[in-house]
CSV table of C-alpha atoms in Angstrom, one decimal:
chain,number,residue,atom,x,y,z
A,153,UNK,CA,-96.7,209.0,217.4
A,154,UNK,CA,-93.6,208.2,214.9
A,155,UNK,CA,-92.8,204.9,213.7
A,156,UNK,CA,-90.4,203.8,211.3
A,157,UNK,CA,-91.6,202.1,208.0
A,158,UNK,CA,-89.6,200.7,204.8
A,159,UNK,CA,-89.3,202.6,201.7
A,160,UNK,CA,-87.4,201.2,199.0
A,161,UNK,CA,-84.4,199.4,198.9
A,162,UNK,CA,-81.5,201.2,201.3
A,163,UNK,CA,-84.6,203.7,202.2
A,164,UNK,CA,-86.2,204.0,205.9
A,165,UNK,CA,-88.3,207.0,206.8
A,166,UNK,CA,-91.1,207.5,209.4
A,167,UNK,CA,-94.9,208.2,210.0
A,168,UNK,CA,-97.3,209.4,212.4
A,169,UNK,CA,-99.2,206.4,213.4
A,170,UNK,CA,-101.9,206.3,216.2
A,171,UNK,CA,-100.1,205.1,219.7
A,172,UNK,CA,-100.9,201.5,220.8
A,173,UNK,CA,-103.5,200.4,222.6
A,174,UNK,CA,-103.9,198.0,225.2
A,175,UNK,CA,-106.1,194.5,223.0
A,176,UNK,CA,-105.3,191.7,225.4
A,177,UNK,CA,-105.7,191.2,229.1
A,178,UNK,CA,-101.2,190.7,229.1
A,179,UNK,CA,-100.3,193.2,227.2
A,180,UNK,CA,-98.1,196.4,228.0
A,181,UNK,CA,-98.0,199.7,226.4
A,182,UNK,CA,-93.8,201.0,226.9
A,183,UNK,CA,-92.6,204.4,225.9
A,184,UNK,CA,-89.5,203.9,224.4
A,185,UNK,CA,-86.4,205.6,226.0
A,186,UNK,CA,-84.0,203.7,223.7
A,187,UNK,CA,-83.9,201.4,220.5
A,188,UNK,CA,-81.7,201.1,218.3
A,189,UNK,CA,-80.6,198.9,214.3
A,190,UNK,CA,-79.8,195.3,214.7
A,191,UNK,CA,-77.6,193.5,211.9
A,192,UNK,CA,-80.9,191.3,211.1
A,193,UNK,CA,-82.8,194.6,210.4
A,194,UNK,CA,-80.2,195.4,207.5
A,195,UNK,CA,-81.8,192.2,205.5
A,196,UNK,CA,-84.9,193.4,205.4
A,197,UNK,CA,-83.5,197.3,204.5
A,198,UNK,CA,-81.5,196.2,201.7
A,199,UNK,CA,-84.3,193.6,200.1
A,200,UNK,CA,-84.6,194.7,196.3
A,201,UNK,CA,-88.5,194.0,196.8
A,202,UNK,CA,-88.9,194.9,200.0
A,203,UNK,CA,-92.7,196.5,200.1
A,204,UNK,CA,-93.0,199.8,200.8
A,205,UNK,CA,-94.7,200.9,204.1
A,206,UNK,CA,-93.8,197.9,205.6
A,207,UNK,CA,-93.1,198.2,209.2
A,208,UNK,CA,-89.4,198.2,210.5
A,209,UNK,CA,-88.2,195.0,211.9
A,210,UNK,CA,-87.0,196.7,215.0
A,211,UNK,CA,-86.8,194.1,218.0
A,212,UNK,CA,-84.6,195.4,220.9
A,213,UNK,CA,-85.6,198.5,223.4
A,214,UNK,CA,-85.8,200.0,226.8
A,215,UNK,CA,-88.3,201.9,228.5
A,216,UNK,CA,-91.0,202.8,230.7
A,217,UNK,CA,-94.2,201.5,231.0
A,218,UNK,CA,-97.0,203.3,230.4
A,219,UNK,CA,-100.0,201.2,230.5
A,220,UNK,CA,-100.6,197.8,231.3
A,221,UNK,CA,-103.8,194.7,230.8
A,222,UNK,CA,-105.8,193.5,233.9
A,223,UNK,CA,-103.6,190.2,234.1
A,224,UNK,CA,-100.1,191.8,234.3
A,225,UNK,CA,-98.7,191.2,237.6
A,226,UNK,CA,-95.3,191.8,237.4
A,227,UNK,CA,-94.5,195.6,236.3
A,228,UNK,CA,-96.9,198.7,237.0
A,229,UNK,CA,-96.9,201.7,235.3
A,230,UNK,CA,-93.5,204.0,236.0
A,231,UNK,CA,-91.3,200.6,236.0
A,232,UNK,CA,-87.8,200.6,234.0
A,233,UNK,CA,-87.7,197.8,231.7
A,234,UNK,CA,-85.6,195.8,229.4
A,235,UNK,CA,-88.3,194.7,226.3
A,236,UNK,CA,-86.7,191.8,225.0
A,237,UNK,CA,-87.4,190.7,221.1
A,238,UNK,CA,-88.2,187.4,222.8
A,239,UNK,CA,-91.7,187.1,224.6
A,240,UNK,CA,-91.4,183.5,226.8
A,241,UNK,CA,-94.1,182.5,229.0
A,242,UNK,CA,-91.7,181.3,231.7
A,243,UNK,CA,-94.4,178.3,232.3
A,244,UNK,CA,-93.5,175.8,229.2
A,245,UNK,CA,-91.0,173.1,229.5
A,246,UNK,CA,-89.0,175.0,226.9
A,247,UNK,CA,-89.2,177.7,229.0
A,248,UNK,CA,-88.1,175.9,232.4
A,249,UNK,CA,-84.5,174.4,230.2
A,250,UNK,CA,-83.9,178.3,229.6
A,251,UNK,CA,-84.9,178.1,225.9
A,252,UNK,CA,-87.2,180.7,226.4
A,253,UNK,CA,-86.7,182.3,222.7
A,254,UNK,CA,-88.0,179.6,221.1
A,255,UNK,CA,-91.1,179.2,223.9
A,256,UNK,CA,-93.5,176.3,223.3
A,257,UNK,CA,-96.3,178.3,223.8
A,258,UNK,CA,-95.5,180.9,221.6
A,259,UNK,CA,-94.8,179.5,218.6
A,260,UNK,CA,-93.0,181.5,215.4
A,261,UNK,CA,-92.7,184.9,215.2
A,262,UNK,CA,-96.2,185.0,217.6
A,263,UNK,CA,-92.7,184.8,220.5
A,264,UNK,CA,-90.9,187.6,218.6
A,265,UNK,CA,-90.9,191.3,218.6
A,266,UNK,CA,-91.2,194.0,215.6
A,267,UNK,CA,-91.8,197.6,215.0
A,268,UNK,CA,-90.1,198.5,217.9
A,269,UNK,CA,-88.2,201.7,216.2
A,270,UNK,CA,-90.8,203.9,217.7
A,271,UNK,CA,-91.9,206.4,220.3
A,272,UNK,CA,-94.5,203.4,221.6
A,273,UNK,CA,-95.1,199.8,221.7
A,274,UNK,CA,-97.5,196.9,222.8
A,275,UNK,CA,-95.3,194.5,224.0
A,276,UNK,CA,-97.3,191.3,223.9
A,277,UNK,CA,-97.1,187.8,226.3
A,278,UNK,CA,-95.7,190.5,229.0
A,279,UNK,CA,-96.4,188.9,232.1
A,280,UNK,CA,-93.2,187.2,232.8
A,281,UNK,CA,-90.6,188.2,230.0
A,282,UNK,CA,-90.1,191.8,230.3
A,283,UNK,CA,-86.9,192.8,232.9
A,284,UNK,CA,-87.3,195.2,235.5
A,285,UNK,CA,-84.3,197.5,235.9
A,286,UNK,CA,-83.9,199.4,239.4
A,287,UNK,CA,-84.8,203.0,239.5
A,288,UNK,CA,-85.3,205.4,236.5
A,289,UNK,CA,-83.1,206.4,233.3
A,290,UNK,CA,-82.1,209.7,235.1
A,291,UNK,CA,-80.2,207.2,237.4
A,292,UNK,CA,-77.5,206.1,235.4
A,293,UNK,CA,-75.7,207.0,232.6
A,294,UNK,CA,-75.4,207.0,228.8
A,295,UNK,CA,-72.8,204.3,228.8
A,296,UNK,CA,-75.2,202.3,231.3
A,297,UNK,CA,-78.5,202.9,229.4
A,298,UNK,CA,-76.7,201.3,226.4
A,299,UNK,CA,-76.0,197.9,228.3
A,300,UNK,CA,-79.1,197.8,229.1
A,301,UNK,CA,-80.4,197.8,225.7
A,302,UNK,CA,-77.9,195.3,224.6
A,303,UNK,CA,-79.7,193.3,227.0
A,304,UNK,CA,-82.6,192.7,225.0
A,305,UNK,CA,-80.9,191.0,222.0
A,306,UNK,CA,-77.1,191.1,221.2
A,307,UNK,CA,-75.3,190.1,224.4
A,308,UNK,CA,-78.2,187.6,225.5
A,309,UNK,CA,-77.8,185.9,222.0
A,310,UNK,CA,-73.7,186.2,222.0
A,311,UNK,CA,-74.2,184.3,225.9
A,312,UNK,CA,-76.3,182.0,223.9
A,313,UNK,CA,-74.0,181.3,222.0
A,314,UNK,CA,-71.1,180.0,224.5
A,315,UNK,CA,-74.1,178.5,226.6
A,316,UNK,CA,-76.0,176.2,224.1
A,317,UNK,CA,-72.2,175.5,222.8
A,318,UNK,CA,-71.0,174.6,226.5
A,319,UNK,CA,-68.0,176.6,226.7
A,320,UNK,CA,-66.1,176.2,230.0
A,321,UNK,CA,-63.0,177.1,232.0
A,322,UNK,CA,-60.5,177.0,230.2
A,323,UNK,CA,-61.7,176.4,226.8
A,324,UNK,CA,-60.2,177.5,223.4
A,325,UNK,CA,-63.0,179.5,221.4
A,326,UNK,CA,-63.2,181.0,218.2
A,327,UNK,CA,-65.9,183.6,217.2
A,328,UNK,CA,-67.2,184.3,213.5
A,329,UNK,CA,-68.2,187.7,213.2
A,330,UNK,CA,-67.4,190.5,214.5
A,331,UNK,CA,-71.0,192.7,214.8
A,332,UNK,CA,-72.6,193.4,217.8
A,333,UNK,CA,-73.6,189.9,218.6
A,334,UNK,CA,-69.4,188.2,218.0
A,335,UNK,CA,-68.3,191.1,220.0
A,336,UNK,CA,-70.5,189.8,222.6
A,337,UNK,CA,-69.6,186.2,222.1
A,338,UNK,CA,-66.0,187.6,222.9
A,339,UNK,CA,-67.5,188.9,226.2
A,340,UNK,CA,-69.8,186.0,227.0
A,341,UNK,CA,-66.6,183.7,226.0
A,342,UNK,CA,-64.4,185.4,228.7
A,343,UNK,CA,-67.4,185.3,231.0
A,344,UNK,CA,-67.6,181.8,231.4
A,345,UNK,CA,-63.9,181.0,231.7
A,346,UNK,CA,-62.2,180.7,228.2
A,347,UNK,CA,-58.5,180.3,228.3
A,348,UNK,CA,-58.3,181.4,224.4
A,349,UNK,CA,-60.7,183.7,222.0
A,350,UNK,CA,-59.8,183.7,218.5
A,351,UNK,CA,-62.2,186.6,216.8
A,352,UNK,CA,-62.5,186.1,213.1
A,353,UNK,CA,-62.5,189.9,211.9
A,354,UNK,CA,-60.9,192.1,209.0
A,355,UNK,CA,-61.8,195.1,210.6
A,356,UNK,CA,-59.3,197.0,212.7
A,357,UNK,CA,-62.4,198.9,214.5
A,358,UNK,CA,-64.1,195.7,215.2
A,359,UNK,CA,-60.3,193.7,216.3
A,360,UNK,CA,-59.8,196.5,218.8
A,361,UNK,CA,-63.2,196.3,220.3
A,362,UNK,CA,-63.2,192.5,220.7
A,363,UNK,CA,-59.6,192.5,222.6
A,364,UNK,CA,-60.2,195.3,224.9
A,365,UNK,CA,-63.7,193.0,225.7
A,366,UNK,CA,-61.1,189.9,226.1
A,367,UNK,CA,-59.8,188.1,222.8
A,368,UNK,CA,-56.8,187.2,223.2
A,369,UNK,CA,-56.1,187.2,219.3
A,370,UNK,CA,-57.3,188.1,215.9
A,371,UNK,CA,-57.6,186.4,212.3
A,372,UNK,CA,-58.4,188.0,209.7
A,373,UNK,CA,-57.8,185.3,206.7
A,374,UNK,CA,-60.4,183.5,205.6
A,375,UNK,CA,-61.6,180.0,204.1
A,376,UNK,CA,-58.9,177.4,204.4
A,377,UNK,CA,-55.9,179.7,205.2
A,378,UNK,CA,-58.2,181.2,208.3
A,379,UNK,CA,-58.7,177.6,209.3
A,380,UNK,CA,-54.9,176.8,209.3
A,381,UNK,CA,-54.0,180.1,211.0
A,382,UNK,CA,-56.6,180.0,214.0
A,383,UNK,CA,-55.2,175.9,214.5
A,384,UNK,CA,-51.7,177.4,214.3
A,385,UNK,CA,-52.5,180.1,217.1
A,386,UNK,CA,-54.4,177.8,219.4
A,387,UNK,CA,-52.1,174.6,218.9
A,388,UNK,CA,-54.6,172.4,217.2
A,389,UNK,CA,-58.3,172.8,216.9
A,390,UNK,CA,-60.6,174.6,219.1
A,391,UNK,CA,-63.1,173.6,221.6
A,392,UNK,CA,-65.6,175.5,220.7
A,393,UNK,CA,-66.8,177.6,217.6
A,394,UNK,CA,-69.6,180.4,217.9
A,395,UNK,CA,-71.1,181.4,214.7
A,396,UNK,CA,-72.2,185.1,215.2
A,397,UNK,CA,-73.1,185.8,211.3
A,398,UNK,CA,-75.9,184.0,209.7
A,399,UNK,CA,-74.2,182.7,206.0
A,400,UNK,CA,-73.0,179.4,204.9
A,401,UNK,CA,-69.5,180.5,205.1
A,402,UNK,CA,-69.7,181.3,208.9
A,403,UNK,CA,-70.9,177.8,209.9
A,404,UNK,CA,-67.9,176.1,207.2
A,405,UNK,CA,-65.4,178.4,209.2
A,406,UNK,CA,-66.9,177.5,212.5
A,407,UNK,CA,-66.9,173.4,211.9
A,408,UNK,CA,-63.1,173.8,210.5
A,409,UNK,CA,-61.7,175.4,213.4
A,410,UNK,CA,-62.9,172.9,215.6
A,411,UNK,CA,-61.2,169.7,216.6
A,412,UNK,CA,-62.6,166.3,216.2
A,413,UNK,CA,-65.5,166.2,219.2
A,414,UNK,CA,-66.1,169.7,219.3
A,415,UNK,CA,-69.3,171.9,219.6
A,416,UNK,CA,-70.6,174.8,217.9
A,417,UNK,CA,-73.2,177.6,219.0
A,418,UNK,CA,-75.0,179.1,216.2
A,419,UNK,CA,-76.9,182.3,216.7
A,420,UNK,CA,-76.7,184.2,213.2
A,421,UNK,CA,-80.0,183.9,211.7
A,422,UNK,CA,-79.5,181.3,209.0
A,423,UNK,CA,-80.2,183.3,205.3
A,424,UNK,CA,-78.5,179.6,203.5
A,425,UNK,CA,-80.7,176.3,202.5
A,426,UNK,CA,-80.9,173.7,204.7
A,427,UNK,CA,-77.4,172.0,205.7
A,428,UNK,CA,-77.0,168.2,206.1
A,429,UNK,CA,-76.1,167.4,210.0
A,430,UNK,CA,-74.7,164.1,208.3
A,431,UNK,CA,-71.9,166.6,206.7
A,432,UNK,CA,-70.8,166.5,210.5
A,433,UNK,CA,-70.5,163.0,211.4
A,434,UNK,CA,-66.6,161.9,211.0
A,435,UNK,CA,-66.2,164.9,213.7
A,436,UNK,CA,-68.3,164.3,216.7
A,437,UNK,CA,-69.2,167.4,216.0
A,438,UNK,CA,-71.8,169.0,218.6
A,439,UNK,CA,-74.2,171.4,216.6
A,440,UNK,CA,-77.0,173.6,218.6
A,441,UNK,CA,-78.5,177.2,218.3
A,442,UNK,CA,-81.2,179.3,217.8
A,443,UNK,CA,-83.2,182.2,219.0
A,444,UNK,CA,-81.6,183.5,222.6
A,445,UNK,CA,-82.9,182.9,226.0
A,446,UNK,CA,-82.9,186.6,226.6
A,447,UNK,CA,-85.4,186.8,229.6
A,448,UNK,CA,-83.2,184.0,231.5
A,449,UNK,CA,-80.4,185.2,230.6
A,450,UNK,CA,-80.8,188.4,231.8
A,451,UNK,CA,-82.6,187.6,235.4
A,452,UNK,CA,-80.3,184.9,236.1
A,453,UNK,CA,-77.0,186.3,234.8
A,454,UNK,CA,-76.7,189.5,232.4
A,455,UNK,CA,-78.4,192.3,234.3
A,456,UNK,CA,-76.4,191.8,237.2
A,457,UNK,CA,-73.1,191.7,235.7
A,458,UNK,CA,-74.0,194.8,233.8
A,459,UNK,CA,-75.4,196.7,237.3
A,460,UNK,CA,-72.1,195.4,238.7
A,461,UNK,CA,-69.8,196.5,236.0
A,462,UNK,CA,-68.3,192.8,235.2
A,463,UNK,CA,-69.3,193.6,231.7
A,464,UNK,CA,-69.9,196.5,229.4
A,465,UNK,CA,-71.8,195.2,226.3
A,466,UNK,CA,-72.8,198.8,226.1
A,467,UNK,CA,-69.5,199.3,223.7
A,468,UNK,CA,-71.2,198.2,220.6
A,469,UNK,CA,-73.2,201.0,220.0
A,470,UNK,CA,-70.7,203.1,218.4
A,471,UNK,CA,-73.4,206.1,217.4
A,472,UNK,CA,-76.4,207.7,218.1
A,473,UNK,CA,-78.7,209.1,216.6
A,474,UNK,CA,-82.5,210.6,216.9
A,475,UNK,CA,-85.5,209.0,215.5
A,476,UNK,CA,-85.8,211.5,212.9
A,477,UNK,CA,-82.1,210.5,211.8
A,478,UNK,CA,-83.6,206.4,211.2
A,479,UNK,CA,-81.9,206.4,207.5
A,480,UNK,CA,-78.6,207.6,208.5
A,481,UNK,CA,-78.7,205.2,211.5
A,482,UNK,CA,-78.9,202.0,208.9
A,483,UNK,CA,-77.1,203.4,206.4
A,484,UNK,CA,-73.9,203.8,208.4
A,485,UNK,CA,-74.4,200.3,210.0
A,486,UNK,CA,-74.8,199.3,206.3
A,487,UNK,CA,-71.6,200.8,205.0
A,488,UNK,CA,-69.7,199.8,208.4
A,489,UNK,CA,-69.1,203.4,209.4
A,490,UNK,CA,-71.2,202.2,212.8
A,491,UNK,CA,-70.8,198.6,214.5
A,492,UNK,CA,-74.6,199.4,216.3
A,493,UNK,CA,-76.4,202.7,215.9
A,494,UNK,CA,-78.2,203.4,218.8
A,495,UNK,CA,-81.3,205.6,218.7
A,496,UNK,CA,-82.0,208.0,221.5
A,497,UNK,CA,-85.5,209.5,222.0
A,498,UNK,CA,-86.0,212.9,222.9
C-alpha cells in the first residue's frame, strides 16, 4: 500500500509499505476513504532536520473498517467510521470529565494518532473511541464526507476550545487564528450561545469564512493596537479568549483581550518555553487547554449537529487532492494558497 513519508525540508513523497496487520486483541485495520494536512503537520514538513523517511504525522481520517482484534465490540467490519487522532479508553476518570484526549490510561503520544496519510491504518485502543457514522460514503455527499473528517481533529479541538474556556450565552469571544481549528472556534463560539466573535485574521479568505460560520467582526491589527481595537469593538474586554495558533504571541493576544476575571481556551499546540501562570495573577485570569475531547465531543454533540446540518465544519477544506498529489497538498497549505487540503482516495 502507499504511505506518506518526509523527505527533506518542504519535501513529502510516498512509498509502498506492506498494509497493517492486526498485533493486539483491540486493534482495527480502516481503509482510508478520506485524510487530509493538519496545521500541526506543517511543523514537522518544514523542520530544517527533519529525518528523511520519517513517517508523516498525519492524525485525522474517515473510513471503513476492514479488520478488527477478538476484543472489539463496538464496530464490525463494513462500519463507517470517524478515526479520531485521539484514542480514549472511555473507562478512566479523565475519560468520564470528557478529557478523553489526554486519557489516563493512555498516556503521551501512546493516546495519539500518526501515519494516517495512507491507503491503511491500525488504529490502536479502538474499542470505545472510534465513531460510527450511519450508512456508507455513497450516502452522502462530498460537502458531508468533509465534516465528517473535521470530526476527528479541527472542529472537536475548536469546541474544546469554547468548552474548557466556558463560553456561554451571551458571551463576548475573541478567536486567535484563523486555520482550520479558529474557524471552528468561530463555529463552536456561535454554537454555544456567543453574543460577539471577534476573529483575529489578516486574511480576506480566512475573514470571509469565519463570518459566513458566525463572527460578527474581524481584526486584523496586531500586538497592542489589535488589543485596543477588539476592546473598542466589544466595549471593554472580552469574556472569553480562544487561542487557535500554538505561539507565544497567540496566548499574549488572547490574555490582553480579556477583561479582568476572564478565561482562556488554549488548543494550538504550544511550540514556546514554558509560560509562568503567575504572569496571570492581577487578572483572575482563567487558563485551561490541551489535547481535544474528540470522541465525546463527537457522540455527545458534533456528529449530530453535522447529520442535522446545524453546522458545516466541512468548509475548511478548501482543496483536494489525491494521494499521489501529498506535496502539493502541504505545500499550498504552507504558502496559504489552501486553509485545509483534503486528500481523497481513489
Amino acid at each position: 500500500m502507499k504511505s506518506a513519508v518526509y523527505g527533506k525540508a518542504g519535501q513529502i513523497g510516498l512509498v509502498e509499505v506492506e498494509r497493517p496487520q492486526i498485533k493486539e486483541a483491540d486493534d482495527v485495520i480502516i481503509r482510508i476513504v478520506r485524510t487530509c494536512v493538519c496545521g500541526t503537520d506543517l511543523w514537522t514538513y518544514r523542520n530544517p532536520n527533519i529525518k528523511e523517511g520519517r513517517l508523516n504525522s498525519g492524525h485525522e481520517a474517515i473510513g471503513i473498517v476492514e479488520e478488527i482484534g477478538e476484543a472489539i465490540t463496538t464496530v464490525k467490519p463494513g462500519d463507517f467510521v470517524i478515526a479520531p487522532f485521539t484514542h480514549g479508553c472511555g473507562e478512566c476518570d479523565a475519560c468520564h470529565d470528557g478529557f478523553d484526549g489526554t486519557c489516563d490510561r493512555h498516556l503521551g503520544n501512546s493516546n495519539w494518532s500518526t501515519g494516517v496519510q495512507a491507503e491503511y491504518i491500525r488504529f490502536h485502543y479502538a474499542n470505545w473511541s472510534l465513531v460510527k457514522i450511519p450508512g456508507q460514503p455513497s450516502d452522502y455527499t462530498e460537502a458531508m464526507l468533509k465534516s465528517f473528517l473535521s470530526l476527528a481533529d479541527v472542529m472537536p479541538t475548536g469546541y474544546h476550545a469554547a468548552r474548557v474556556a466556558n463560553v456561554q450565552k451571551g458571551d463576548k469571544v475573541v478567536v486567535i487564528g484563523d486555520g482550520a481549528v479558529g474557524q471552528c472556534a468561530v463555529i463552536a463560539a456561535k454554537m454555544r450561545g456567543a453574543s460577539q466573535i471577534v476573529l483575529m485574521s489578516r486574511h480576506q479568505d480566512r475573514q470571509q469564512m469565519a463570518l459566513e460560520s458566525g463572527a460578527t467582526a474581524v481584526v486584523a491589527e496586531r500586538g497592542e493596537e489589535g488589543i485596543a481595537k477588539v476592546r473598542e469593538i466589544l466595549g471593554g474586554g472580552a469574556d472569553a479568549a480562544l487561542e487557535c495558533v500554538g505561539t507565544e504571541a497567540a496566548v499574549e493576544q488572547a490574555l490582553g483581550v480579556l477583561h479582568n476575571g476572564g478565561r482562556m481556551g488554549f488548543v494550538g499546540v504550544p511550540h514556546y518555553n514554558n509560560r509562568a501562570l503567575g504572569s496571570t495573577f492581577a487578572q483572575n485570569i482563567s487558563v485551561a487547554g490541551g489535547a481535544a475531547s474528540v470522541t465525546t465531543y463527537d457522540k455527545q454533540v458534533l456528529l449530530k449537529a453535522v447529520l442535522d446540518g446545524d453546522i458545516n465544519p466541512g468548509r475548511v477544506f478548501t482543496n483536494s487532492y489525491s494521494l499521489d498529489d501529498i506535496n502539493q497538498a502541504y505545500k499550498d497549505m504552507d504558502e496559504r494558497k489552501s486553509i485545509k487540503s483534503i486528500i481523497v482516495m481513489e
